[in-house]
mmCIF file of C-alpha atoms in Angstrom:
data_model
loop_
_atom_site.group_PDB
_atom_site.id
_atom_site.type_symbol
_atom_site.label_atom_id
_atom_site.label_comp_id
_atom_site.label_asym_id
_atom_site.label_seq_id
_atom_site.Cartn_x
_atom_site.Cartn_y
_atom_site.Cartn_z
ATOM 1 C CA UNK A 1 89.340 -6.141 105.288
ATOM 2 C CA UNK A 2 89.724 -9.104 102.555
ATOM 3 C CA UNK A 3 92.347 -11.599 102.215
ATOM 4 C CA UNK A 4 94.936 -9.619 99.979
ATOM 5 C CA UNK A 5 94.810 -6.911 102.905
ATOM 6 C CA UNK A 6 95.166 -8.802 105.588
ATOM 7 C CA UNK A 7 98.078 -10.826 104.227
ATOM 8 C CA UNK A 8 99.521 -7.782 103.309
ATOM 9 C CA UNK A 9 99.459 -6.426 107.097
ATOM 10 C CA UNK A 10 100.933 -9.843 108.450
ATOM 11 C CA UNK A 11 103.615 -9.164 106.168
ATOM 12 C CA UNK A 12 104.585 -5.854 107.423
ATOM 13 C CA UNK A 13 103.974 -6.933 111.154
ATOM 14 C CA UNK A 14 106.339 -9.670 110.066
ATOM 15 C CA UNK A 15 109.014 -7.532 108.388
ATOM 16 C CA UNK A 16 108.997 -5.229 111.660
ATOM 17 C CA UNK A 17 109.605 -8.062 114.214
ATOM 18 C CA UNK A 18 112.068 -9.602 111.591
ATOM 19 C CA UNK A 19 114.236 -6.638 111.507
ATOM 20 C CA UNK A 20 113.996 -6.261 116.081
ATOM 21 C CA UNK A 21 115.016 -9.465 116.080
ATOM 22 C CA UNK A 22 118.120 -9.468 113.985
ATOM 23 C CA UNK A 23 119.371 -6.425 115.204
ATOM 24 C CA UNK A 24 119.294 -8.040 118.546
ATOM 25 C CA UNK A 25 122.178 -10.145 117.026
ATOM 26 C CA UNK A 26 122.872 -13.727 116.298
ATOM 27 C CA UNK A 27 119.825 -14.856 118.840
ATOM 28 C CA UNK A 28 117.612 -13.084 117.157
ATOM 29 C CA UNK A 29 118.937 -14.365 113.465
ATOM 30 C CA UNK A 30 118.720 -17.805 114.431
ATOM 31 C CA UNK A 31 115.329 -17.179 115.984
ATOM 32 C CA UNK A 32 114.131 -15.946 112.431
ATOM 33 C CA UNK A 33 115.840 -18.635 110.700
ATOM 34 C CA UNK A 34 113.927 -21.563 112.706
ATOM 35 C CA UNK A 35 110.570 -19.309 112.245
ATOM 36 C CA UNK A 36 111.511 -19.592 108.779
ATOM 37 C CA UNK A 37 111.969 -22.829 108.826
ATOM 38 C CA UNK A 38 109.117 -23.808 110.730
ATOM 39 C CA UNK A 39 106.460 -21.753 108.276
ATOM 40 C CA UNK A 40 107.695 -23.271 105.449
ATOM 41 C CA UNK A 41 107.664 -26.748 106.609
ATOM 42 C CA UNK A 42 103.989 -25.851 107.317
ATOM 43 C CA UNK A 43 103.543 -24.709 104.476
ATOM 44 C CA UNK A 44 104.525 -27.499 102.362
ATOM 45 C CA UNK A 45 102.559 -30.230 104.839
ATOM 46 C CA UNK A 46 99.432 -27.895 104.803
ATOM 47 C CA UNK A 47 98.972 -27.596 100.848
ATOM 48 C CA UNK A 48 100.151 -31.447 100.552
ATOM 49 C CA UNK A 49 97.403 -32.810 103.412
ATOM 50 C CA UNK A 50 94.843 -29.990 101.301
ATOM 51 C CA UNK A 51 96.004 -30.983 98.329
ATOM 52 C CA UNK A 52 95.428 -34.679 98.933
ATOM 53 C CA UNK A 53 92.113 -34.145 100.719
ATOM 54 C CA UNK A 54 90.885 -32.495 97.732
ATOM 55 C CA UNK A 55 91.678 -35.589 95.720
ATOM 56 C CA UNK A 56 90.386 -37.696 98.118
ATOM 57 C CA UNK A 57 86.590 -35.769 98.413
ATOM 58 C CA UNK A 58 86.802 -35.652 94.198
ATOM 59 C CA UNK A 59 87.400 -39.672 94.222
ATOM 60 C CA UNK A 60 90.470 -39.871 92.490
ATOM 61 C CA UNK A 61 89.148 -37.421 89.742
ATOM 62 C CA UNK A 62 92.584 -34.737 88.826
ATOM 63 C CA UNK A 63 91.522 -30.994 88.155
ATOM 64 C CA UNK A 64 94.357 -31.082 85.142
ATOM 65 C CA UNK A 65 94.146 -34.474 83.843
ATOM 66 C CA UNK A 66 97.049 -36.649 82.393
ATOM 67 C CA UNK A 67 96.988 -37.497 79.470
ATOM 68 C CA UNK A 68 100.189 -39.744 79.020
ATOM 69 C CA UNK A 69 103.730 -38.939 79.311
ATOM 70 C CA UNK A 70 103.197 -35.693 77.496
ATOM 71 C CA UNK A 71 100.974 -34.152 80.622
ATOM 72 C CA UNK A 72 104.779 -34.328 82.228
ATOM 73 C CA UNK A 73 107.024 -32.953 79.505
ATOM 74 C CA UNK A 74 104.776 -30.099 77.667
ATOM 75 C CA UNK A 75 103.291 -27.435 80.130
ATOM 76 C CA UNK A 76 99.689 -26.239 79.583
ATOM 77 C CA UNK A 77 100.993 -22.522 79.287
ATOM 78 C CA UNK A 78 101.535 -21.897 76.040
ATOM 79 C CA UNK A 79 104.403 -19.719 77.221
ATOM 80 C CA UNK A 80 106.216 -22.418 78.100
ATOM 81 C CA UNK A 81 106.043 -25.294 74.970
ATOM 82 C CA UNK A 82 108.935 -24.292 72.952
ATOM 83 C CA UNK A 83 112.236 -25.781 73.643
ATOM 84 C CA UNK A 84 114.175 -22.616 74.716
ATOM 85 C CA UNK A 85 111.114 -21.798 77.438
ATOM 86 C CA UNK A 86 111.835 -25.044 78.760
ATOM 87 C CA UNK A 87 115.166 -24.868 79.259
ATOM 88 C CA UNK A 88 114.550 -21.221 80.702
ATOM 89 C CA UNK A 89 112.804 -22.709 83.485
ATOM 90 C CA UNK A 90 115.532 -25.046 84.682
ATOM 91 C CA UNK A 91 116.200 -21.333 86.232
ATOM 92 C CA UNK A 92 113.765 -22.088 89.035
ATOM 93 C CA UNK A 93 115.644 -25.083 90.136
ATOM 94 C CA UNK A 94 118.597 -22.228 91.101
ATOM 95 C CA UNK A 95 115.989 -20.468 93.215
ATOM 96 C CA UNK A 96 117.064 -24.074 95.775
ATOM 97 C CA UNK A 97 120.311 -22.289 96.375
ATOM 98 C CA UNK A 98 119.100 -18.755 95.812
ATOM 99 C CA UNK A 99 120.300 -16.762 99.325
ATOM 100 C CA UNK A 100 122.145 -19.603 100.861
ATOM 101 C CA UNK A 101 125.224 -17.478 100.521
ATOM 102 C CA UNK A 102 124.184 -14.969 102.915
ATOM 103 C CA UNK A 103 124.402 -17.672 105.900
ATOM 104 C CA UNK A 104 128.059 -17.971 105.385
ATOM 105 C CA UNK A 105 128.027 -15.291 108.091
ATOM 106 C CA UNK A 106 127.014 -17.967 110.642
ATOM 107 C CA UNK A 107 129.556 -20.562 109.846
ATOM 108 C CA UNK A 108 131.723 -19.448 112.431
ATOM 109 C CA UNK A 109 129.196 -19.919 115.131
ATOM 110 C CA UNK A 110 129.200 -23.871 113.944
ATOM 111 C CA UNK A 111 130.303 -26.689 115.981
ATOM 112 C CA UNK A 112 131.784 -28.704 113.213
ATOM 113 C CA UNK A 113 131.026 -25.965 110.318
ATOM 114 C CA UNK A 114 133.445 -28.342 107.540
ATOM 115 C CA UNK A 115 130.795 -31.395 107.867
ATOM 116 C CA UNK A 116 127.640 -29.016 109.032
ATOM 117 C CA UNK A 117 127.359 -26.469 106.784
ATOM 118 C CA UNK A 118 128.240 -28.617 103.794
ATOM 119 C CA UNK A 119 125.286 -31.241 104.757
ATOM 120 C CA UNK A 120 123.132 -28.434 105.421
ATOM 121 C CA UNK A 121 123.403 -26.716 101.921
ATOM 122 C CA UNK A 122 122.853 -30.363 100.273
ATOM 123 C CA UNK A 123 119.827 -31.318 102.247
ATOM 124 C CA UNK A 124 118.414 -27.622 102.547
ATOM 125 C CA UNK A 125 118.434 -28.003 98.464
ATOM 126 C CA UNK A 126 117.173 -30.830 98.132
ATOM 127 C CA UNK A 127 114.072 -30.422 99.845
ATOM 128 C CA UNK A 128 113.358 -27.638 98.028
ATOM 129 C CA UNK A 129 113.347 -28.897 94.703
ATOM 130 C CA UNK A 130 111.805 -32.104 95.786
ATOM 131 C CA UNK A 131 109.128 -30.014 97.463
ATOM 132 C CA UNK A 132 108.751 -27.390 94.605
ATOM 133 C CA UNK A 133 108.403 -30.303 91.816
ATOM 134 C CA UNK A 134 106.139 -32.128 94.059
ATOM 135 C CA UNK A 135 103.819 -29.122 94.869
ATOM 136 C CA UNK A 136 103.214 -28.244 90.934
ATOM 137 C CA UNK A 137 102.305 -31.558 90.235
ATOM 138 C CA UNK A 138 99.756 -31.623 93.303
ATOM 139 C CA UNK A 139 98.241 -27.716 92.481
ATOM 140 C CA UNK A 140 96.527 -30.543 89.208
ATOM 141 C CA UNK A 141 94.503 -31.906 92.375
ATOM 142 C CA UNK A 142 92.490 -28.877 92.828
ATOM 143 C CA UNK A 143 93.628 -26.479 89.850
ATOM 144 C CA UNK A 144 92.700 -26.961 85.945
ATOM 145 C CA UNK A 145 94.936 -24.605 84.023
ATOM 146 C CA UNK A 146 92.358 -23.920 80.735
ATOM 147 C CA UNK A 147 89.726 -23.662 83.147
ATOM 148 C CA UNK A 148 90.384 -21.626 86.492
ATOM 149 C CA UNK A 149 93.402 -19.773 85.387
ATOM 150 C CA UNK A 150 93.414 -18.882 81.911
ATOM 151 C CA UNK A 151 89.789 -18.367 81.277
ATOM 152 C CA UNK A 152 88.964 -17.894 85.001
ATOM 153 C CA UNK A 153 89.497 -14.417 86.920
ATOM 154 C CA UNK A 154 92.919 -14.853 87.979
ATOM 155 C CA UNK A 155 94.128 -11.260 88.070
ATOM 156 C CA UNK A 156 93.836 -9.128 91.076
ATOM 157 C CA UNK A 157 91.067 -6.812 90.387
ATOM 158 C CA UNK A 158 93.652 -3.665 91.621
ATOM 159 C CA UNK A 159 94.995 -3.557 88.661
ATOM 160 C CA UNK A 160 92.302 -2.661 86.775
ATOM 161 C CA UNK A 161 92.224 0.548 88.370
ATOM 162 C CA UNK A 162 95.041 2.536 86.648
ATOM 163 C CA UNK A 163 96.043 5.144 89.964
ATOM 164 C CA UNK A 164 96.084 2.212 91.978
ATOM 165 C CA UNK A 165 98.702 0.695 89.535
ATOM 166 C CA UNK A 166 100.495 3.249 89.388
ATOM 167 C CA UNK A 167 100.672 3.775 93.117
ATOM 168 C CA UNK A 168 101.692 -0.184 93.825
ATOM 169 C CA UNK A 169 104.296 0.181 90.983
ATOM 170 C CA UNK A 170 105.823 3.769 92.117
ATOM 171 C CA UNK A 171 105.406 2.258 95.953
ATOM 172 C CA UNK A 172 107.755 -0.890 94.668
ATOM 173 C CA UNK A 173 109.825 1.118 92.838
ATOM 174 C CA UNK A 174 111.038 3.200 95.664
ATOM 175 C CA UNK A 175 111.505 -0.164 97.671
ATOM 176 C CA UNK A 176 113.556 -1.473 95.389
ATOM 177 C CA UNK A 177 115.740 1.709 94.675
ATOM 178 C CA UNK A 178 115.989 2.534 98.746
ATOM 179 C CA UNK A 179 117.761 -1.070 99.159
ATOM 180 C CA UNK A 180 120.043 -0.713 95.508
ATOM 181 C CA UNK A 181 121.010 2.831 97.265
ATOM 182 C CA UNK A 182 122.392 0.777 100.519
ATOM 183 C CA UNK A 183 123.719 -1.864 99.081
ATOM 184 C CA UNK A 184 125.921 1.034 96.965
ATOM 185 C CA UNK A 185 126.490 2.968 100.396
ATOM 186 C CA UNK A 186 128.013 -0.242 101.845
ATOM 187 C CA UNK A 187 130.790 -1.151 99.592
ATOM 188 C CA UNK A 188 131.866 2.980 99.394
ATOM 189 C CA UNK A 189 132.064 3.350 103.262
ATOM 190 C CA UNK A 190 134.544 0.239 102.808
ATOM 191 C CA UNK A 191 136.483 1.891 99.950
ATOM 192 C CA UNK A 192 135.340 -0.644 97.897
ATOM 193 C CA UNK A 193 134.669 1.718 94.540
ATOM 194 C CA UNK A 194 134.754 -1.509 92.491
ATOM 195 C CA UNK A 195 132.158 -3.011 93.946
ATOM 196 C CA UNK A 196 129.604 -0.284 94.657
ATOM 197 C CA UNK A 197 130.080 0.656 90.791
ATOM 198 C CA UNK A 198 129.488 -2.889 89.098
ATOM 199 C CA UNK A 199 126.191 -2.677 91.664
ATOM 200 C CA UNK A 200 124.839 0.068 90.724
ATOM 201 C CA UNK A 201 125.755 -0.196 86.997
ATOM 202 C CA UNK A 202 123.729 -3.970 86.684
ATOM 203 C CA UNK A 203 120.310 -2.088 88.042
ATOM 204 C CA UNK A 204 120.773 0.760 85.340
ATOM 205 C CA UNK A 205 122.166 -1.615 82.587
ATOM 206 C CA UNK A 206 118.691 -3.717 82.765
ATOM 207 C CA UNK A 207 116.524 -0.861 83.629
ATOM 208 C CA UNK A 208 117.849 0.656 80.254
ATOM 209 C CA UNK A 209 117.146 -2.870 78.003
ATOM 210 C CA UNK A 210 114.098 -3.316 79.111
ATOM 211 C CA UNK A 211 113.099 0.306 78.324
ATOM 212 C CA UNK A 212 114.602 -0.178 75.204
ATOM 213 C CA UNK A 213 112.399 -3.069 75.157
ATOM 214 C CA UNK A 214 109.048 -0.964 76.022
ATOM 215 C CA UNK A 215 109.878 1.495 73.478
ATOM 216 C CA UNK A 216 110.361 -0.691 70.809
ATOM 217 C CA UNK A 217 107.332 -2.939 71.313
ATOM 218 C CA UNK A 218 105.047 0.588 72.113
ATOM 219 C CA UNK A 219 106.246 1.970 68.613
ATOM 220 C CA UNK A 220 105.145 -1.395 66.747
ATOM 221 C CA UNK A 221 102.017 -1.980 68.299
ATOM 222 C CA UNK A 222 101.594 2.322 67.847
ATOM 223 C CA UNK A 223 100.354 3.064 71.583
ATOM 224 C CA UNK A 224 100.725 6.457 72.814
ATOM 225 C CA UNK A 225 101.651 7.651 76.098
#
């Protein structure tokens, strides 16, 4: 068993004690929250101490060196140079607040949930982006873009293999439609039509562009099926 597989099966071990403990009821959600908690806070320490041990054994030397101001402001993807890619990726900084909505379930269960939760949100965000910023510039300790990841062998080798890519995808695919189908269910048993209509209409709206997309691009470039 390599890495990918065995991080694979701690992830399902993981889901299946996730979802025991939450349907054990607010004990068990607040247990998974501090796990949660706990894992990423190692996490983050882990790569940083790595991260700052690897600079340490290379004497100072960075993987992606600096070269001025510019090593800051243009990215070495090529992807991301022009001024609208930039601005796209301001949309990571949302990923901070992405899912905090879904603990205002647990407000109620609050001592003082109008000065709490409030503080929580704030400092909960800003330790993400702080850590998230701080974690890209520190993957330059160990990590040299033109080297090890454009030029290097970066892709999983799984996808070379064309059933096995079309397994993963088909196996995703019916992950992702299972939960869209629930989260349509939900709103219907309320009698919530509006709802469960816009949610299922935003999955088919995007699945149609971007096969409108494929289509287009597949015609150009003249690939067949």
């Amino acid at each position: 068993m390599h890495g990918t597989q065995l991080i694979g099966l701690l992830a399902i071990l993981f889901m299946l004690l996730s979802t025991y403990l939450c349907s054990r009821g607010m004990t068990g959600i607040k247990i998974m929250s501090s796990i949660g908690g706990i894992f990423m806070i190692l996490m983050n320490v882990i790569f940083i101490l790595t991260s700052i041990l690897i600079l340490c054994l290379n004497r100072g030397q960075l993987a992606e060196p600096i070269h001025g101001i510019s090593s800051f402001i243009v990215s070495p993807n090529k992807s991301f140079q022009t001024p609208i890619t930039i601005i796209s990726f301001v949309v990571y900084a949302i990923f901070a607040y992405g899912g905090m909505e879904t603990v205002g379930g647990v407000i109620n269960n609050m001592k003082k949930p109008e000065k709490e939760f409030p503080r929580g949100l704030i400092i909960g965000s800003l330790f993400t982006i702080i850590s998230y910023v701080l974690m890209i510039f520190m993957t330059g300790f160990s990590v040299n873009y033109q080297q090890d990841i454009l030029h290097g062998n970066a892709n999983s080798e799984v996808f070379t293999n064309y059933k096995w890519t079309v397994a993963l995808v088909v196996f995703v695919e019916i992950i992702v439609c299972t939960g869209i189908v629930f989260t349509i269910v939900e709103p219907i048993l309320e009698g919530n039509y509006a709802t469960a209509f816009w949610t299922g209409f935003g999955p088919v709206f995007f699945a149609l562009i971007a096969w409108i997309f494929y289509e287009v691009s597949r015609r150009r470039n003249h690939i067949d099926e």
